[in-house]
Amino acid sequence: MSEMTQQRGRADPAVVGETLVEVKGLKKYYGGQGVLADPPVKAVDGVDFTIQRGETLGLVGESGCGKTTLGRTLVQLETATEGSVEFDGTDITELTGKQLKQWRRNAQIVFQDPESSLNDRMTIGEIVREPLDVHEVGSPRDRRDKVKDLLASVGLQPEHYYRYPHQFSGGQRQRIGIARALALEPEFVVLDEPVSALDTSVQAKILNLLEDLQEEYDLTYLFIAHDLAAVRHICDRVAVMYLGKIMEIGLTEELYTDPANPYTHSLLSAIPEPDPTVEKERITLPGTPPSPRDPPEGCQFTTRCPAKIRPETHEQLDAETWNAIERFREVIRERSRIDLSIRNRIRRRVGRFSKYDDIDETVADLFDGTGVSEEVMAHVEQAADHVKDGYPNRAREYMGEEFDSVCDTTRPDLYTVSPTNRLSYCHRHTDEYESVDSVLGRQSDGE
Amino acid sequence: MSTPPAGDDRHVPEDRRTEEEPILSVRNLQTVFHTDRETIRAVDGIDLDIYEGETVGLVGESGSGKSVTARSIMGLVDEPGEILPGSSIKFQGEEITGYDTKQYQNLRGSGIGMVFQDPLSSLNPVFTVGNQIREALKVNRGITGEAAREEAIDLLEAVQIPDASRRLGEYPHEFSGGMRQRAVIAMMLACDPEVLICDEPTTALDVTIQAQILDLLRELQEDRGLSILFITHDMGVIADVTDRVNVMYAGEIVEKAPTEELFAAPSHPYTRGLLEAIPGQQAGQERLRTIEGDVPTPNEPATYCRFAPRCPQAFDDCEAVHPELVGVTEGETEHTAACLLYPEDMSTGEAVAYHERLGGDSSGTDESGAAGDGDVAADGGRSTGDRGRDSVDGGDGR
Ligand code: SF4
Ligand code: SF4
């Protein structure tokens, strides 16, 4: 087997390949129907990309960025809210009934958690055979033989056929999950965090196995992971997601060594390298991602972006003050999402609302000792007064009018940022603004 | 910060380890779990020292015994688990293995704090975060009323939870994963601990949030002089936060070294295998190196090398002689490995004989009895001549 992998050339599929999956304008929203409902969760909010036959596309991002939902939508475990997924030219979001069942054979998924994704009451043989039974492939005897072949190709023994999942280690259970996914000889497999739950030394074996199987069965993978190291090892191209949007997509090595998007920069810089002598310029992102029910109007990353474009009027503010303002806006945003009780609404109407007086402590915590100008402070206090009156939404709008920039108000486009057609979603890729590298470089020099 | 060098009978200056007692010192810790069929030696005779203000890493895969080590220190080993007699855990010079429940509670309340992988296991879902921190302040430090509220706000601000005063009134489920872990750390700080044991505290978090928590722990350590035992499976995190590392395998510590040294010159074949198995160091052309076989369950006394069935360098003696922790070169005390190939400047025959001799010594009574070579081997930390101390004293810029 090792010979095989050595011979294996990684031709550049982005250049020579033939498209297997083409995703256009795909959206997946949850909830939000009905007049009184909360706004929908925009798990996937308009993504476009293609996957070439035979390649491994990585999909990385933090929890809640929509990567798992996207993977599940591609194999029709979720129904798309909008957009299309073309598989060999057929839009599979339109398929129903028999056609859908037929198509499903072609696209399988391996789940993260080998503990819960296998039915503990079935033997390994039954688990792997189940899809063959459902689709009535060949005679029962054929099926049994097929399962034994599959077990062998994922590195299990024929006698494992009659054992139960709980008798296996995590790594072996993941092998079973993989065998099952391959039973119907799919062309396309979504691997949803297949090694995240495993120990390092077991991970390595599963990654090697996945590569071998890809070679053997001509598989096309979508490899979903939050572990950027595994992705770098196994993927030809990578897409980086944040809050339902693809921030950057391109060839793996290029993207890892020379990221274009500020989010990719931040994400890569946050991985602790297994080498204590590496002194990384770590960008520690402030705060947490905003709620996918209430994403920013402009760029999804605007509330945490280290390279965010500032409004012209506040260009000269020092970094500390600017950061305090951003954090204050985050606090207000969170408060504006809290519903008031009826009692407090009445109090608010008669001007006796006091629940939010504690905003002053937060203002003090954020701005004391920052050397903030009187002008900025006046705006902050004005906004704090709105909060105290019980109207955090007004505070939010007020701060927005004063401090919003193009990043807050306008969705960026995807720009081509390299000769290999890597794409990045950021306003800074236009001539109008200083480049991402230059801004981030300036910041780390200043520190 | 206030550790008196209790009962210090050594008086070689220069080196802080000879002046100072470790704040936490583990000797020959053996924690076993009894089942119907067998006794599992989850932690099988390990030694560990943590000095004030340093971060010591304990790294290993599942089943290595690293978490059981933490739970043993915290007094959280329950039936059918048992800490065997002969094990010693000293906190600030005082033996704690004999503590009763009440004493352990006090210890957890004011001496040693623990942060688990799952913050929800440390938080009560039916009380607000503020309530829980105020309760900790009341019980452990006698602070109540408005003073407690203010201290609680200060603590949440210290762990960088924004809008602290509002968040005091929220329940754990209203916090995000990263915020919950911060809240747990705040609760631990409410107890003003000397030592913080972090058991995979960032494993369940996203990398950008992990980076925040690691930065936070670093800051807290600088501000409060905390000593940290950091348990993880992630070599990247180890490289990032620790000063010294202990590598665990099947209940035993197989290698100890200052962090940079461990990564620059990993010596135990297991450590090497583990580092080589990490993907993504460079382009994805090559096949990943793997370690054959699985981690064994340590269910009998180690009279041989537990790594032998998987070791690419194993030879006959590995099945018959138990490797002791010895210097990777003769006389080396900071970097030790439990492998018959070391000290590497000895011939294999000499080395094997050396291990046999040490094994003979230390299987008698520990500490007091062990002399000469055995002392060095059993405790890589205590002797003079250690390098890399400056990195512990802070200011190495990380
Ligand atoms: S568009 Fe603005 S907020 Fe978004 S990544 Fe670019 S600079 Fe950052
Ligand atoms: S003692 Fe032998 S088997 Fe054990 S690690 Fe050393 S060489 Fe390998």
PDB file of N, CA, C and O in Angstrom, chain A residues 5 62-63 199 201 205 207-208 212 229 232-233 253 267 272-276 279 282 284-285 287 304 331 334-335 338 358 361-362 365, chain B residues 61-62 149 153 157 163 165-166 206-208 210 212 215 218 236-237 239-240 260 263 277 279-281 283-284 286-288 290-291 293 398:
ATOM      1  N   THR A   5       0.799   4.782  -2.486  1.00  0.00           N
ATOM      2  CA  THR A   5       0.679   6.194  -2.167  1.00  0.00           C
ATOM      3  C   THR A   5       1.880   6.996  -2.631  1.00  0.00           C
ATOM      4  O   THR A   5       1.783   8.177  -2.868  1.00  0.00           O
ATOM      5  N   GLU A  62     -15.342  27.220  12.434  1.00  0.00           N
ATOM      6  CA  GLU A  62     -15.618  26.929  13.835  1.00  0.00           C
ATOM      7  C   GLU A  62     -17.055  26.456  13.998  1.00  0.00           C
ATOM      8  O   GLU A  62     -17.857  26.553  13.082  1.00  0.00           O
ATOM      9  N   SER A  63     -17.365  25.955  15.195  1.00  0.00           N
ATOM     10  CA  SER A  63     -18.719  25.436  15.373  1.00  0.00           C
ATOM     11  C   SER A  63     -19.725  26.550  15.109  1.00  0.00           C
ATOM     12  O   SER A  63     -19.495  27.708  15.444  1.00  0.00           O
ATOM     13  N   ASP A 199      -7.766   9.695  18.938  1.00  0.00           N
ATOM     14  CA  ASP A 199      -6.420  10.039  19.364  1.00  0.00           C
ATOM     15  C   ASP A 199      -5.508  10.254  18.169  1.00  0.00           C
ATOM     16  O   ASP A 199      -5.713   9.665  17.108  1.00  0.00           O
ATOM     17  N   SER A 201      -2.609   9.145  17.250  1.00  0.00           N
ATOM     18  CA  SER A 201      -2.000   8.027  16.527  1.00  0.00           C
ATOM     19  C   SER A 201      -3.061   7.230  15.773  1.00  0.00           C
ATOM     20  O   SER A 201      -2.776   6.619  14.745  1.00  0.00           O
ATOM     21  N   LYS A 205      -3.894   6.801  11.274  1.00  0.00           N
ATOM     22  CA  LYS A 205      -4.242   5.577  10.540  1.00  0.00           C
ATOM     23  C   LYS A 205      -5.498   5.767   9.704  1.00  0.00           C
ATOM     24  O   LYS A 205      -5.583   5.290   8.568  1.00  0.00           O
ATOM     25  N   LEU A 207      -6.684   8.587   8.526  1.00  0.00           N
ATOM     26  CA  LEU A 207      -6.393   9.481   7.399  1.00  0.00           C
ATOM     27  C   LEU A 207      -5.699   8.720   6.278  1.00  0.00           C
ATOM     28  O   LEU A 207      -6.030   8.883   5.105  1.00  0.00           O
ATOM     29  N   ASN A 208      -4.749   7.873   6.638  1.00  0.00           N
ATOM     30  CA  ASN A 208      -4.086   7.051   5.620  1.00  0.00           C
ATOM     31  C   ASN A 208      -5.089   6.156   4.911  1.00  0.00           C
ATOM     32  O   ASN A 208      -5.075   6.022   3.689  1.00  0.00           O
ATOM     33  N   ASP A 212      -6.078   5.858   0.938  1.00  0.00           N
ATOM     34  CA  ASP A 212      -5.999   4.605   0.175  1.00  0.00           C
ATOM     35  C   ASP A 212      -7.325   4.290  -0.513  1.00  0.00           C
ATOM     36  O   ASP A 212      -7.361   3.891  -1.680  1.00  0.00           O
ATOM     37  N   ALA A 229      -4.963  20.931  10.867  1.00  0.00           N
ATOM     38  CA  ALA A 229      -3.778  20.147  10.522  1.00  0.00           C
ATOM     39  C   ALA A 229      -4.168  18.941   9.665  1.00  0.00           C
ATOM     40  O   ALA A 229      -3.540  18.645   8.653  1.00  0.00           O
ATOM     41  N   ARG A 232      -5.004  20.057   6.196  1.00  0.00           N
ATOM     42  CA  ARG A 232      -3.840  20.390   5.384  1.00  0.00           C
ATOM     43  C   ARG A 232      -3.220  19.125   4.808  1.00  0.00           C
ATOM     44  O   ARG A 232      -2.734  19.110   3.692  1.00  0.00           O
ATOM     45  N   HIS A 233      -3.283  18.068   5.594  1.00  0.00           N
ATOM     46  CA  HIS A 233      -2.682  16.830   5.135  1.00  0.00           C
ATOM     47  C   HIS A 233      -3.464  16.191   3.998  1.00  0.00           C
ATOM     48  O   HIS A 233      -2.901  15.700   3.037  1.00  0.00           O
ATOM     49  N   GLU A 253      -2.166  24.239  -0.019  1.00  0.00           N
ATOM     50  CA  GLU A 253      -0.875  24.750   0.416  1.00  0.00           C
ATOM     51  C   GLU A 253      -0.797  26.258   0.276  1.00  0.00           C
ATOM     52  O   GLU A 253      -0.300  26.959   1.135  1.00  0.00           O
ATOM     53  N   LEU A 267      -7.597  32.424  11.805  1.00  0.00           N
ATOM     54  CA  LEU A 267      -7.823  31.024  12.122  1.00  0.00           C
ATOM     55  C   LEU A 267      -6.501  30.260  12.122  1.00  0.00           C
ATOM     56  O   LEU A 267      -6.183  29.512  13.044  1.00  0.00           O
ATOM     57  N   PRO A 272      -2.156  26.061  17.659  1.00  0.00           N
ATOM     58  CA  PRO A 272      -0.873  25.917  18.343  1.00  0.00           C
ATOM     59  C   PRO A 272       0.004  24.917  17.594  1.00  0.00           C
ATOM     60  O   PRO A 272      -0.392  23.794  17.349  1.00  0.00           O
ATOM     61  N   GLU A 273       1.175  25.355  17.173  1.00  0.00           N
ATOM     62  CA  GLU A 273       2.090  24.481  16.441  1.00  0.00           C
ATOM     63  C   GLU A 273       2.779  23.523  17.400  1.00  0.00           C
ATOM     64  O   GLU A 273       3.207  23.942  18.478  1.00  0.00           O
ATOM     65  N   PRO A 274       2.935  22.272  17.006  1.00  0.00           N
ATOM     66  CA  PRO A 274       3.689  21.361  17.869  1.00  0.00           C
ATOM     67  C   PRO A 274       5.189  21.625  17.755  1.00  0.00           C
ATOM     68  O   PRO A 274       5.966  20.750  17.453  1.00  0.00           O
ATOM     69  N   ASP A 275       5.583  22.845  17.993  1.00  0.00           N
ATOM     70  CA  ASP A 275       6.983  23.220  17.950  1.00  0.00           C
ATOM     71  C   ASP A 275       7.160  24.478  18.789  1.00  0.00           C
ATOM     72  O   ASP A 275       6.754  25.568  18.391  1.00  0.00           O
ATOM     73  N   PRO A 276       7.735  24.310  19.979  1.00  0.00           N
ATOM     74  CA  PRO A 276       7.805  25.447  20.911  1.00  0.00           C
ATOM     75  C   PRO A 276       8.729  26.565  20.441  1.00  0.00           C
ATOM     76  O   PRO A 276       8.698  27.657  20.994  1.00  0.00           O
ATOM     77  N   GLU A 279       7.748  31.113  16.886  1.00  0.00           N
ATOM     78  CA  GLU A 279       7.107  32.276  17.502  1.00  0.00           C
ATOM     79  C   GLU A 279       6.110  32.816  16.496  1.00  0.00           C
ATOM     80  O   GLU A 279       6.455  33.545  15.581  1.00  0.00           O
ATOM     81  N   ARG A 282       0.486  35.570  16.696  1.00  0.00           N
ATOM     82  CA  ARG A 282      -0.888  35.119  16.872  1.00  0.00           C
ATOM     83  C   ARG A 282      -1.857  36.283  16.873  1.00  0.00           C
ATOM     84  O   ARG A 282      -1.657  37.270  17.563  1.00  0.00           O
ATOM     85  N   THR A 284      -5.209  36.989  18.229  1.00  0.00           N
ATOM     86  CA  THR A 284      -6.281  36.453  19.063  1.00  0.00           C
ATOM     87  C   THR A 284      -7.534  37.260  18.782  1.00  0.00           C
ATOM     88  O   THR A 284      -7.583  38.458  19.028  1.00  0.00           O
ATOM     89  N   LEU A 285      -8.528  36.593  18.227  1.00  0.00           N
ATOM     90  CA  LEU A 285      -9.755  37.292  17.906  1.00  0.00           C
ATOM     91  C   LEU A 285     -10.516  37.633  19.171  1.00  0.00           C
ATOM     92  O   LEU A 285     -10.605  36.812  20.078  1.00  0.00           O
ATOM     93  N   GLY A 287     -13.960  38.376  21.390  1.00  0.00           N
ATOM     94  CA  GLY A 287     -15.375  38.027  21.370  1.00  0.00           C
ATOM     95  C   GLY A 287     -15.704  36.687  20.752  1.00  0.00           C
ATOM     96  O   GLY A 287     -14.835  35.862  20.510  1.00  0.00           O
ATOM     97  N   ARG A 304     -15.540  40.953  14.524  1.00  0.00           N
ATOM     98  CA  ARG A 304     -14.308  40.465  15.158  1.00  0.00           C
ATOM     99  C   ARG A 304     -13.071  40.692  14.287  1.00  0.00           C
ATOM    100  O   ARG A 304     -11.966  40.339  14.691  1.00  0.00           O
ATOM    101  N   VAL A 331     -21.587  44.329  23.236  1.00  0.00           N
ATOM    102  CA  VAL A 331     -22.418  44.264  24.440  1.00  0.00           C
ATOM    103  C   VAL A 331     -23.830  44.772  24.131  1.00  0.00           C
ATOM    104  O   VAL A 331     -24.830  44.146  24.500  1.00  0.00           O
ATOM    105  N   GLU A 334     -25.797  42.311  22.063  1.00  0.00           N
ATOM    106  CA  GLU A 334     -26.326  41.195  22.858  1.00  0.00           C
ATOM    107  C   GLU A 334     -27.538  41.644  23.658  1.00  0.00           C
ATOM    108  O   GLU A 334     -28.521  40.924  23.778  1.00  0.00           O
ATOM    109  N   ARG A 335     -27.434  42.828  24.237  1.00  0.00           N
ATOM    110  CA  ARG A 335     -28.555  43.293  25.051  1.00  0.00           C
ATOM    111  C   ARG A 335     -29.793  43.534  24.208  1.00  0.00           C
ATOM    112  O   ARG A 335     -30.913  43.351  24.677  1.00  0.00           O
ATOM    113  N   ILE A 338     -32.196  40.604  23.947  1.00  0.00           N
ATOM    114  CA  ILE A 338     -32.948  40.093  25.095  1.00  0.00           C
ATOM    115  C   ILE A 338     -34.338  40.720  25.104  1.00  0.00           C
ATOM    116  O   ILE A 338     -34.476  41.932  25.012  1.00  0.00           O
ATOM    117  N   ASP A 358     -26.820  49.016  35.061  1.00  0.00           N
ATOM    118  CA  ASP A 358     -25.486  48.439  35.209  1.00  0.00           C
ATOM    119  C   ASP A 358     -24.611  48.578  33.961  1.00  0.00           C
ATOM    120  O   ASP A 358     -23.456  48.210  33.965  1.00  0.00           O
ATOM    121  N   GLU A 361     -21.250  50.242  34.558  1.00  0.00           N
ATOM    122  CA  GLU A 361     -20.077  49.467  34.996  1.00  0.00           C
ATOM    123  C   GLU A 361     -19.328  48.928  33.793  1.00  0.00           C
ATOM    124  O   GLU A 361     -18.106  48.897  33.764  1.00  0.00           O
ATOM    125  N   THR A 362     -20.096  48.489  32.788  1.00  0.00           N
ATOM    126  CA  THR A 362     -19.467  47.954  31.593  1.00  0.00           C
ATOM    127  C   THR A 362     -18.714  49.042  30.840  1.00  0.00           C
ATOM    128  O   THR A 362     -17.593  48.831  30.376  1.00  0.00           O
ATOM    129  N   ASP A 365     -15.593  49.584  32.696  1.00  0.00           N
ATOM    130  CA  ASP A 365     -14.663  48.471  32.477  1.00  0.00           C
ATOM    131  C   ASP A 365     -13.963  48.592  31.129  1.00  0.00           C
ATOM    132  O   ASP A 365     -12.770  48.348  31.007  1.00  0.00           O
TER     133      ASP A 365
ATOM    134  N   GLU B  61      -2.449   9.845  25.213  1.00  0.00           N
ATOM    135  CA  GLU B  61      -3.674   9.539  24.490  1.00  0.00           C
ATOM    136  C   GLU B  61      -4.705   8.961  25.456  1.00  0.00           C
ATOM    137  O   GLU B  61      -4.414   8.767  26.630  1.00  0.00           O
ATOM    138  N   SER B  62      -5.909   8.679  24.940  1.00  0.00           N
ATOM    139  CA  SER B  62      -6.897   8.130  25.861  1.00  0.00           C
ATOM    140  C   SER B  62      -6.403   6.812  26.421  1.00  0.00           C
ATOM    141  O   SER B  62      -5.754   6.041  25.727  1.00  0.00           O
ATOM    142  N   ARG B 149     -20.753  40.689  45.432  1.00  0.00           N
ATOM    143  CA  ARG B 149     -21.183  41.029  44.078  1.00  0.00           C
ATOM    144  C   ARG B 149     -20.055  41.731  43.328  1.00  0.00           C
ATOM    145  O   ARG B 149     -19.750  41.419  42.175  1.00  0.00           O
ATOM    146  N   ILE B 153     -18.028  40.463  40.002  1.00  0.00           N
ATOM    147  CA  ILE B 153     -17.879  41.236  38.764  1.00  0.00           C
ATOM    148  C   ILE B 153     -16.402  41.344  38.403  1.00  0.00           C
ATOM    149  O   ILE B 153     -16.002  41.135  37.252  1.00  0.00           O
ATOM    150  N   GLU B 157     -14.609  39.997  35.047  1.00  0.00           N
ATOM    151  CA  GLU B 157     -13.803  40.886  34.211  1.00  0.00           C
ATOM    152  C   GLU B 157     -12.382  40.352  34.081  1.00  0.00           C
ATOM    153  O   GLU B 157     -11.769  40.452  33.025  1.00  0.00           O
ATOM    154  N   ASP B 163     -19.451  42.710  29.675  1.00  0.00           N
ATOM    155  CA  ASP B 163     -20.738  43.040  30.279  1.00  0.00           C
ATOM    156  C   ASP B 163     -20.982  42.199  31.538  1.00  0.00           C
ATOM    157  O   ASP B 163     -22.054  41.629  31.742  1.00  0.00           O
ATOM    158  N   SER B 165     -21.567  42.637  34.703  1.00  0.00           N
ATOM    159  CA  SER B 165     -22.636  42.801  35.682  1.00  0.00           C
ATOM    160  C   SER B 165     -23.943  42.193  35.197  1.00  0.00           C
ATOM    161  O   SER B 165     -24.696  41.618  35.977  1.00  0.00           O
ATOM    162  N   ARG B 166     -24.207  42.315  33.886  1.00  0.00           N
ATOM    163  CA  ARG B 166     -25.430  41.683  33.393  1.00  0.00           C
ATOM    164  C   ARG B 166     -25.303  40.161  33.410  1.00  0.00           C
ATOM    165  O   ARG B 166     -26.220  39.441  33.779  1.00  0.00           O
ATOM    166  N   ASP B 206     -13.444  25.790  19.924  1.00  0.00           N
ATOM    167  CA  ASP B 206     -12.872  26.127  18.621  1.00  0.00           C
ATOM    168  C   ASP B 206     -11.495  26.753  18.788  1.00  0.00           C
ATOM    169  O   ASP B 206     -11.197  27.339  19.820  1.00  0.00           O
ATOM    170  N   VAL B 207     -10.687  26.676  17.727  1.00  0.00           N
ATOM    171  CA  VAL B 207      -9.304  27.168  17.880  1.00  0.00           C
ATOM    172  C   VAL B 207      -9.200  28.634  18.257  1.00  0.00           C
ATOM    173  O   VAL B 207      -8.340  28.998  19.050  1.00  0.00           O
ATOM    174  N   THR B 208     -10.070  29.478  17.707  1.00  0.00           N
ATOM    175  CA  THR B 208      -9.910  30.894  18.060  1.00  0.00           C
ATOM    176  C   THR B 208     -10.306  31.121  19.522  1.00  0.00           C
ATOM    177  O   THR B 208      -9.761  31.976  20.194  1.00  0.00           O
ATOM    178  N   GLN B 210     -10.033  28.688  21.816  1.00  0.00           N
ATOM    179  CA  GLN B 210      -8.930  28.053  22.536  1.00  0.00           C
ATOM    180  C   GLN B 210      -7.779  29.042  22.725  1.00  0.00           C
ATOM    181  O   GLN B 210      -7.217  29.146  23.813  1.00  0.00           O
ATOM    182  N   GLN B 212      -7.946  32.204  22.916  1.00  0.00           N
ATOM    183  CA  GLN B 212      -8.321  33.173  23.953  1.00  0.00           C
ATOM    184  C   GLN B 212      -8.110  32.591  25.345  1.00  0.00           C
ATOM    185  O   GLN B 212      -7.574  33.248  26.241  1.00  0.00           O
ATOM    186  N   ASP B 215      -4.418  32.264  26.229  1.00  0.00           N
ATOM    187  CA  ASP B 215      -3.897  33.592  26.583  1.00  0.00           C
ATOM    188  C   ASP B 215      -4.327  33.975  27.992  1.00  0.00           C
ATOM    189  O   ASP B 215      -3.540  34.510  28.777  1.00  0.00           O
ATOM    190  N   ARG B 218      -2.432  32.173  30.668  1.00  0.00           N
ATOM    191  CA  ARG B 218      -1.080  32.746  30.766  1.00  0.00           C
ATOM    192  C   ARG B 218      -1.097  34.032  31.586  1.00  0.00           C
ATOM    193  O   ARG B 218      -0.267  34.239  32.463  1.00  0.00           O
ATOM    194  N   GLY B 236       0.383  20.395  20.173  1.00  0.00           N
ATOM    195  CA  GLY B 236       0.464  21.813  19.839  1.00  0.00           C
ATOM    196  C   GLY B 236       0.237  22.671  21.075  1.00  0.00           C
ATOM    197  O   GLY B 236       0.957  23.639  21.333  1.00  0.00           O
ATOM    198  N   VAL B 237      -0.764  22.306  21.860  1.00  0.00           N
ATOM    199  CA  VAL B 237      -1.065  23.058  23.074  1.00  0.00           C
ATOM    200  C   VAL B 237       0.086  22.914  24.070  1.00  0.00           C
ATOM    201  O   VAL B 237       0.496  23.886  24.720  1.00  0.00           O
ATOM    202  N   ALA B 239       3.222  22.467  23.373  1.00  0.00           N
ATOM    203  CA  ALA B 239       4.327  23.316  22.909  1.00  0.00           C
ATOM    204  C   ALA B 239       4.049  24.768  23.247  1.00  0.00           C
ATOM    205  O   ALA B 239       4.942  25.536  23.578  1.00  0.00           O
ATOM    206  N   ASP B 240       2.785  25.121  23.182  1.00  0.00           N
ATOM    207  CA  ASP B 240       2.414  26.505  23.364  1.00  0.00           C
ATOM    208  C   ASP B 240       2.469  26.961  24.824  1.00  0.00           C
ATOM    209  O   ASP B 240       2.958  28.047  25.114  1.00  0.00           O
ATOM    210  N   GLU B 260      11.004  22.638  25.241  1.00  0.00           N
ATOM    211  CA  GLU B 260      11.756  22.801  23.991  1.00  0.00           C
ATOM    212  C   GLU B 260      12.614  21.585  23.696  1.00  0.00           C
ATOM    213  O   GLU B 260      12.735  21.148  22.559  1.00  0.00           O
ATOM    214  N   PHE B 263      10.634  18.597  22.236  1.00  0.00           N
ATOM    215  CA  PHE B 263      10.301  18.691  20.816  1.00  0.00           C
ATOM    216  C   PHE B 263      11.559  18.659  19.940  1.00  0.00           C
ATOM    217  O   PHE B 263      11.532  18.163  18.824  1.00  0.00           O
ATOM    218  N   ALA B 277       3.138  11.291  14.062  1.00  0.00           N
ATOM    219  CA  ALA B 277       1.769  11.008  13.610  1.00  0.00           C
ATOM    220  C   ALA B 277       0.937  12.271  13.441  1.00  0.00           C
ATOM    221  O   ALA B 277      -0.169  12.217  12.921  1.00  0.00           O
ATOM    222  N   PRO B 279      -0.525  15.243  11.751  1.00  0.00           N
ATOM    223  CA  PRO B 279      -0.577  15.627  10.335  1.00  0.00           C
ATOM    224  C   PRO B 279      -0.327  17.119  10.151  1.00  0.00           C
ATOM    225  O   PRO B 279      -0.326  17.889  11.106  1.00  0.00           O
ATOM    226  N   GLY B 280      -0.111  17.473   8.904  1.00  0.00           N
ATOM    227  CA  GLY B 280      -0.168  18.884   8.532  1.00  0.00           C
ATOM    228  C   GLY B 280       1.065  19.688   8.830  1.00  0.00           C
ATOM    229  O   GLY B 280       1.040  20.900   8.832  1.00  0.00           O
ATOM    230  N   GLN B 281       2.182  19.029   9.107  1.00  0.00           N
ATOM    231  CA  GLN B 281       3.389  19.796   9.330  1.00  0.00           C
ATOM    232  C   GLN B 281       3.882  20.405   8.027  1.00  0.00           C
ATOM    233  O   GLN B 281       4.409  21.481   8.003  1.00  0.00           O
ATOM    234  N   ALA B 283       3.233  19.957   3.398  1.00  0.00           N
ATOM    235  CA  ALA B 283       2.289  19.596   2.353  1.00  0.00           C
ATOM    236  C   ALA B 283       1.864  18.134   2.472  1.00  0.00           C
ATOM    237  O   ALA B 283       2.582  17.299   3.013  1.00  0.00           O
ATOM    238  N   GLY B 284       0.674  17.850   1.930  1.00  0.00           N
ATOM    239  CA  GLY B 284       0.073  16.542   2.172  1.00  0.00           C
ATOM    240  C   GLY B 284       0.567  15.415   1.293  1.00  0.00           C
ATOM    241  O   GLY B 284      -0.139  14.440   1.097  1.00  0.00           O
ATOM    242  N   GLU B 286       3.039  13.206   1.719  1.00  0.00           N
ATOM    243  CA  GLU B 286       3.497  11.956   2.298  1.00  0.00           C
ATOM    244  C   GLU B 286       2.454  11.267   3.141  1.00  0.00           C
ATOM    245  O   GLU B 286       1.578  11.883   3.714  1.00  0.00           O
ATOM    246  N   ARG B 287       2.635   9.998   3.209  1.00  0.00           N
ATOM    247  CA  ARG B 287       1.799   9.203   4.059  1.00  0.00           C
ATOM    248  C   ARG B 287       2.177   9.493   5.503  1.00  0.00           C
ATOM    249  O   ARG B 287       3.337   9.671   5.835  1.00  0.00           O
ATOM    250  N   LEU B 288       1.163   9.531   6.367  1.00  0.00           N
ATOM    251  CA  LEU B 288       1.462   9.799   7.771  1.00  0.00           C
ATOM    252  C   LEU B 288       2.117   8.595   8.409  1.00  0.00           C
ATOM    253  O   LEU B 288       1.753   7.454   8.130  1.00  0.00           O
ATOM    254  N   THR B 290       2.560   6.097  11.388  1.00  0.00           N
ATOM    255  CA  THR B 290       1.612   5.683  12.420  1.00  0.00           C
ATOM    256  C   THR B 290       2.320   4.783  13.422  1.00  0.00           C
ATOM    257  O   THR B 290       3.423   4.310  13.171  1.00  0.00           O
ATOM    258  N   ILE B 291       1.668   4.579  14.570  1.00  0.00           N
ATOM    259  CA  ILE B 291       2.179   3.631  15.544  1.00  0.00           C
ATOM    260  C   ILE B 291       1.311   2.388  15.418  1.00  0.00           C
ATOM    261  O   ILE B 291       0.091   2.473  15.541  1.00  0.00           O
ATOM    262  N   GLY B 293      -0.662  -1.052  16.141  1.00  0.00           N
ATOM    263  CA  GLY B 293      -1.315  -1.606  17.325  1.00  0.00           C
ATOM    264  C   GLY B 293      -2.068  -0.569  18.139  1.00  0.00           C
ATOM    265  O   GLY B 293      -2.201   0.583  17.756  1.00  0.00           O
ATOM    266  N   ARG B 398       6.386  34.464  25.712  1.00  0.00           N
ATOM    267  CA  ARG B 398       5.301  33.753  25.057  1.00  0.00           C
ATOM    268  C   ARG B 398       3.963  34.121  25.624  1.00  0.00           C
ATOM    269  O   ARG B 398       3.819  34.535  26.734  1.00  0.00           O
TER     270      ARG B 398
END
